[in-house]
Amino acid sequence: MLYRVDWQVESQNRDDVFARFVDSRTNSGYDLPDGLIMDGRWHDVCALKGTSIWKTDDVELLMQWMQLWNDKLELAISPCIDDEAAGRICAETLAIS
């Protein structure tokens, strides 16, 4: 299943979050567990926010990994689907309307 994670950094946490992000690139404590894949991540460093797409069959893995960040970031996790699945749902909805 796919999940979108949006985050927002409060300005007073900026430097701590920036330092943690730089450290996370080489610190194995931030490695993803088996069964959790980050499909992509995009940052707006000026607005102190961003979004990422994750793949997992176990949302608990995603929520557990986010514990590494939720002390400094406001996080929102939302299930999402790809175009193919959205197209099926839209077609089925139109058929029953």
Coordinates of N, CA and C in Angstrom, one line a residue:
M1 N 0.8 -1.2 0.0 CA 0.0 0.0 0.0 C 0.9 1.2 0.0
L2 N 0.4 2.3 -0.6 CA 1.1 3.6 -0.6 C 0.6 4.5 0.4
Y3 N 1.5 5.3 1.0 CA 1.1 6.3 2.0 C 1.9 7.6 1.6
R4 N 1.2 8.7 1.8 CA 1.9 10.0 1.7 C 2.1 10.6 3.1
V5 N 3.3 11.1 3.3 CA 3.6 11.7 4.6 C 4.0 13.1 4.3
D6 N 3.2 14.1 4.9 CA 3.5 15.5 4.8 C 4.1 15.9 6.1
W7 N 5.0 16.8 6.1 CA 5.6 17.3 7.3 C 5.8 18.8 7.3
Q8 N 5.8 19.4 8.4 CA 6.0 20.8 8.6 C 7.0 21.0 9.8
V9 N 7.9 21.8 9.7 CA 8.9 22.2 10.7 C 8.6 23.5 11.3
E10 N 8.4 23.6 12.6 CA 8.2 24.9 13.2 C 9.6 25.6 13.2
S11 N 9.5 26.9 13.0 CA 10.8 27.7 12.8 C 11.8 27.5 13.9
Q12 N 11.3 27.4 15.1 CA 12.3 27.2 16.2 C 13.0 25.9 16.2
N13 N 12.5 24.9 15.4 CA 13.1 23.6 15.3 C 14.0 23.5 14.0
R14 N 14.1 24.5 13.2 CA 14.7 24.4 11.9 C 16.1 23.9 12.0
D15 N 17.0 24.5 12.8 CA 18.4 24.0 12.9 C 18.5 22.6 13.4
D16 N 17.7 22.2 14.4 CA 17.8 20.9 14.9 C 17.4 19.9 13.8
V17 N 16.3 20.2 13.1 CA 15.9 19.3 12.0 C 16.9 19.2 10.9
F18 N 17.4 20.4 10.5 CA 18.4 20.4 9.4 C 19.6 19.5 9.8
A19 N 20.1 19.6 11.1 CA 21.2 18.8 11.5 C 20.9 17.4 11.6
R20 N 19.7 17.0 12.0 CA 19.3 15.6 12.1 C 19.2 15.1 10.7
F21 N 18.6 15.8 9.7 CA 18.5 15.4 8.3 C 19.9 15.1 7.7
V22 N 20.9 16.0 7.9 CA 22.2 15.8 7.4 C 22.8 14.5 8.1
D23 N 22.6 14.3 9.4 CA 23.2 13.2 10.1 C 22.5 11.9 9.6
S24 N 21.2 12.0 9.3 CA 20.5 10.7 8.9 C 21.0 10.1 7.7
R25 N 21.7 10.8 6.8 CA 22.2 10.3 5.6 C 23.3 9.3 5.8
T26 N 24.0 9.3 7.0 CA 25.1 8.4 7.3 C 24.9 7.7 8.6
N27 N 23.9 8.0 9.4 CA 23.6 7.3 10.6 C 22.7 6.1 10.4
S28 N 23.2 4.9 10.7 CA 22.4 3.7 10.5 C 21.2 3.6 11.4
G29 N 21.1 4.5 12.4 CA 19.9 4.5 13.2 C 18.6 5.0 12.4
Y30 N 18.9 5.6 11.3 CA 17.8 6.0 10.4 C 17.5 5.1 9.2
D31 N 18.2 4.0 9.2 CA 18.0 3.0 8.1 C 16.5 2.5 8.2
L32 N 16.0 2.3 7.0 CA 14.6 1.8 6.9 C 14.5 0.3 7.2
P33 N 13.5 -0.1 8.0 CA 13.4 -1.6 8.3 C 12.9 -2.3 7.0
D34 N 13.2 -3.6 7.0 CA 12.6 -4.4 5.9 C 11.1 -4.3 5.9
G35 N 10.6 -4.1 4.7 CA 9.2 -4.0 4.5 C 8.7 -2.5 4.4
L36 N 9.6 -1.6 4.5 CA 9.3 -0.1 4.4 C 10.2 0.5 3.3
I37 N 9.6 1.0 2.3 CA 10.3 1.6 1.2 C 9.9 3.1 1.0
M38 N 10.9 4.0 1.0 CA 10.6 5.4 0.6 C 10.7 5.5 -0.9
D39 N 9.5 5.8 -1.5 CA 9.5 5.8 -3.0 C 10.0 7.2 -3.5
G40 N 9.9 8.2 -2.7 CA 10.4 9.6 -3.1 C 10.1 10.5 -1.9
R41 N 10.9 11.6 -2.0 CA 10.8 12.6 -0.9 C 11.1 14.0 -1.6
W42 N 10.3 15.0 -1.2 CA 10.5 16.3 -1.8 C 10.4 17.4 -0.7
H43 N 11.3 18.3 -0.8 CA 11.5 19.3 0.3 C 11.2 20.7 -0.2
D44 N 10.6 21.5 0.6 CA 10.5 23.0 0.4 C 11.2 23.6 1.6
V45 N 12.6 23.7 1.5 CA 13.4 24.1 2.7 C 13.1 25.6 3.1
C46 N 12.6 26.4 2.2 CA 12.3 27.8 2.5 C 11.0 27.8 3.3
A47 N 10.0 27.0 3.0 CA 8.7 27.0 3.8 C 8.8 26.0 4.9
L48 N 9.9 25.3 5.0 CA 10.1 24.3 6.1 C 9.0 23.2 6.1
K49 N 8.7 22.7 4.9 CA 7.8 21.6 4.8 C 8.2 20.7 3.7
G50 N 7.5 19.6 3.6 CA 7.8 18.6 2.5 C 6.8 17.5 2.5
T51 N 7.0 16.6 1.5 CA 6.2 15.4 1.4 C 7.0 14.2 0.9
S52 N 6.5 13.0 1.2 CA 7.2 11.8 0.8 C 6.1 10.8 0.5
I53 N 6.5 9.8 -0.3 CA 5.6 8.7 -0.7 C 6.3 7.4 -0.2
W54 N 5.6 6.6 0.5 CA 6.1 5.3 1.1 C 5.3 4.1 0.6
K55 N 6.0 3.0 0.5 CA 5.3 1.7 0.2 C 5.5 0.8 1.4
T56 N 4.5 0.2 1.9 CA 4.5 -0.8 2.9 C 3.2 -1.6 3.0
D57 N 3.3 -2.8 3.4 CA 2.1 -3.6 3.7 C 1.7 -3.5 5.2
D58 N 2.6 -2.9 6.0 CA 2.4 -2.8 7.4 C 2.6 -1.3 7.9
V59 N 1.5 -0.6 8.0 CA 1.5 0.8 8.3 C 2.2 1.0 9.7
E60 N 2.2 0.0 10.5 CA 2.9 0.2 11.8 C 4.4 0.4 11.6
L61 N 5.0 -0.2 10.6 CA 6.4 0.1 10.3 C 6.7 1.5 10.0
L62 N 5.8 2.1 9.2 CA 5.9 3.5 8.9 C 5.7 4.4 10.1
M63 N 4.7 4.1 10.9 CA 4.5 4.9 12.1 C 5.6 4.8 13.1
Q64 N 6.2 3.6 13.2 CA 7.3 3.4 14.1 C 8.5 4.2 13.6
W65 N 8.8 4.2 12.3 CA 10.0 4.9 11.8 C 9.8 6.4 12.0
M66 N 8.5 6.9 11.8 CA 8.3 8.3 12.0 C 8.5 8.8 13.4
Q67 N 8.6 7.8 14.4 CA 8.9 8.2 15.8 C 10.3 8.9 15.8
L68 N 11.2 8.6 14.8 CA 12.5 9.3 14.8 C 12.4 10.8 14.5
W69 N 11.2 11.2 14.0 CA 11.1 12.6 13.6 C 9.9 13.4 14.3
N70 N 9.0 12.7 14.9 CA 7.8 13.4 15.3 C 8.0 14.3 16.6
D71 N 9.2 14.2 17.1 CA 9.4 15.2 18.2 C 9.8 16.6 17.7
K72 N 10.1 16.7 16.4 CA 10.5 18.0 15.9 C 9.6 18.4 14.7
L73 N 8.9 17.4 14.1 CA 8.1 17.7 12.9 C 6.6 17.4 13.2
E74 N 5.7 18.2 12.6 CA 4.3 17.9 12.5 C 4.1 17.0 11.3
L75 N 3.6 15.8 11.6 CA 3.5 14.8 10.5 C 2.0 14.5 10.2
A76 N 1.7 14.2 9.0 CA 0.4 13.7 8.6 C 0.6 12.6 7.6
I77 N 0.0 11.4 8.0 CA 0.1 10.2 7.1 C -1.2 9.9 6.5
S78 N -1.2 9.8 5.2 CA -2.5 9.6 4.4 C -2.3 8.4 3.5
P79 N -3.2 7.4 3.4 CA -3.1 6.4 2.4 C -3.4 7.1 1.0
C80 N -2.8 6.6 0.0 CA -3.0 7.1 -1.3 C -2.9 6.0 -2.3
I81 N -3.3 6.3 -3.6 CA -3.3 5.3 -4.6 C -2.7 5.9 -5.9
D82 N -2.3 5.0 -6.8 CA -1.8 5.4 -8.1 C -2.9 5.7 -9.1
D83 N -2.5 6.2 -10.3 CA -3.4 6.6 -11.3 C -4.3 5.4 -11.7
E84 N -3.7 4.2 -11.8 CA -4.5 3.0 -12.3 C -5.6 2.7 -11.3
A85 N -5.3 2.7 -10.0 CA -6.4 2.5 -9.0 C -7.4 3.6 -9.0
A86 N -6.9 4.8 -9.1 CA -7.9 6.0 -9.1 C -8.8 5.9 -10.3
G87 N -8.2 5.5 -11.4 CA -9.0 5.4 -12.6 C -10.1 4.3 -12.5
R88 N -9.8 3.2 -11.9 CA -10.8 2.2 -11.6 C -11.9 2.7 -10.7
I89 N -11.5 3.4 -9.7 CA -12.5 3.9 -8.7 C -13.4 4.9 -9.4
C90 N -12.8 5.8 -10.2 CA -13.6 6.8 -10.9 C -14.5 6.2 -11.9
A91 N -14.1 5.2 -12.6 CA -14.9 4.5 -13.6 C -16.1 3.8 -12.9
E92 N -15.8 3.1 -11.8 CA -16.9 2.5 -11.1 C -17.9 3.5 -10.5
T93 N -17.4 4.6 -10.0 CA -18.3 5.6 -9.5 C -19.2 6.2 -10.6
L94 N -18.6 6.4 -11.7 CA -19.5 6.9 -12.8 C -20.5 5.9 -13.3
A95 N -20.1 4.6 -13.2 CA -21.1 3.5 -13.6 C -22.2 3.4 -12.7
I96 N -22.1 3.8 -11.4 CA -23.2 3.6 -10.5 C -23.9 4.9 -10.3
S97 N -23.4 6.0 -10.9 CA -24.1 7.3 -10.7 C -25.3 7.5 -11.6

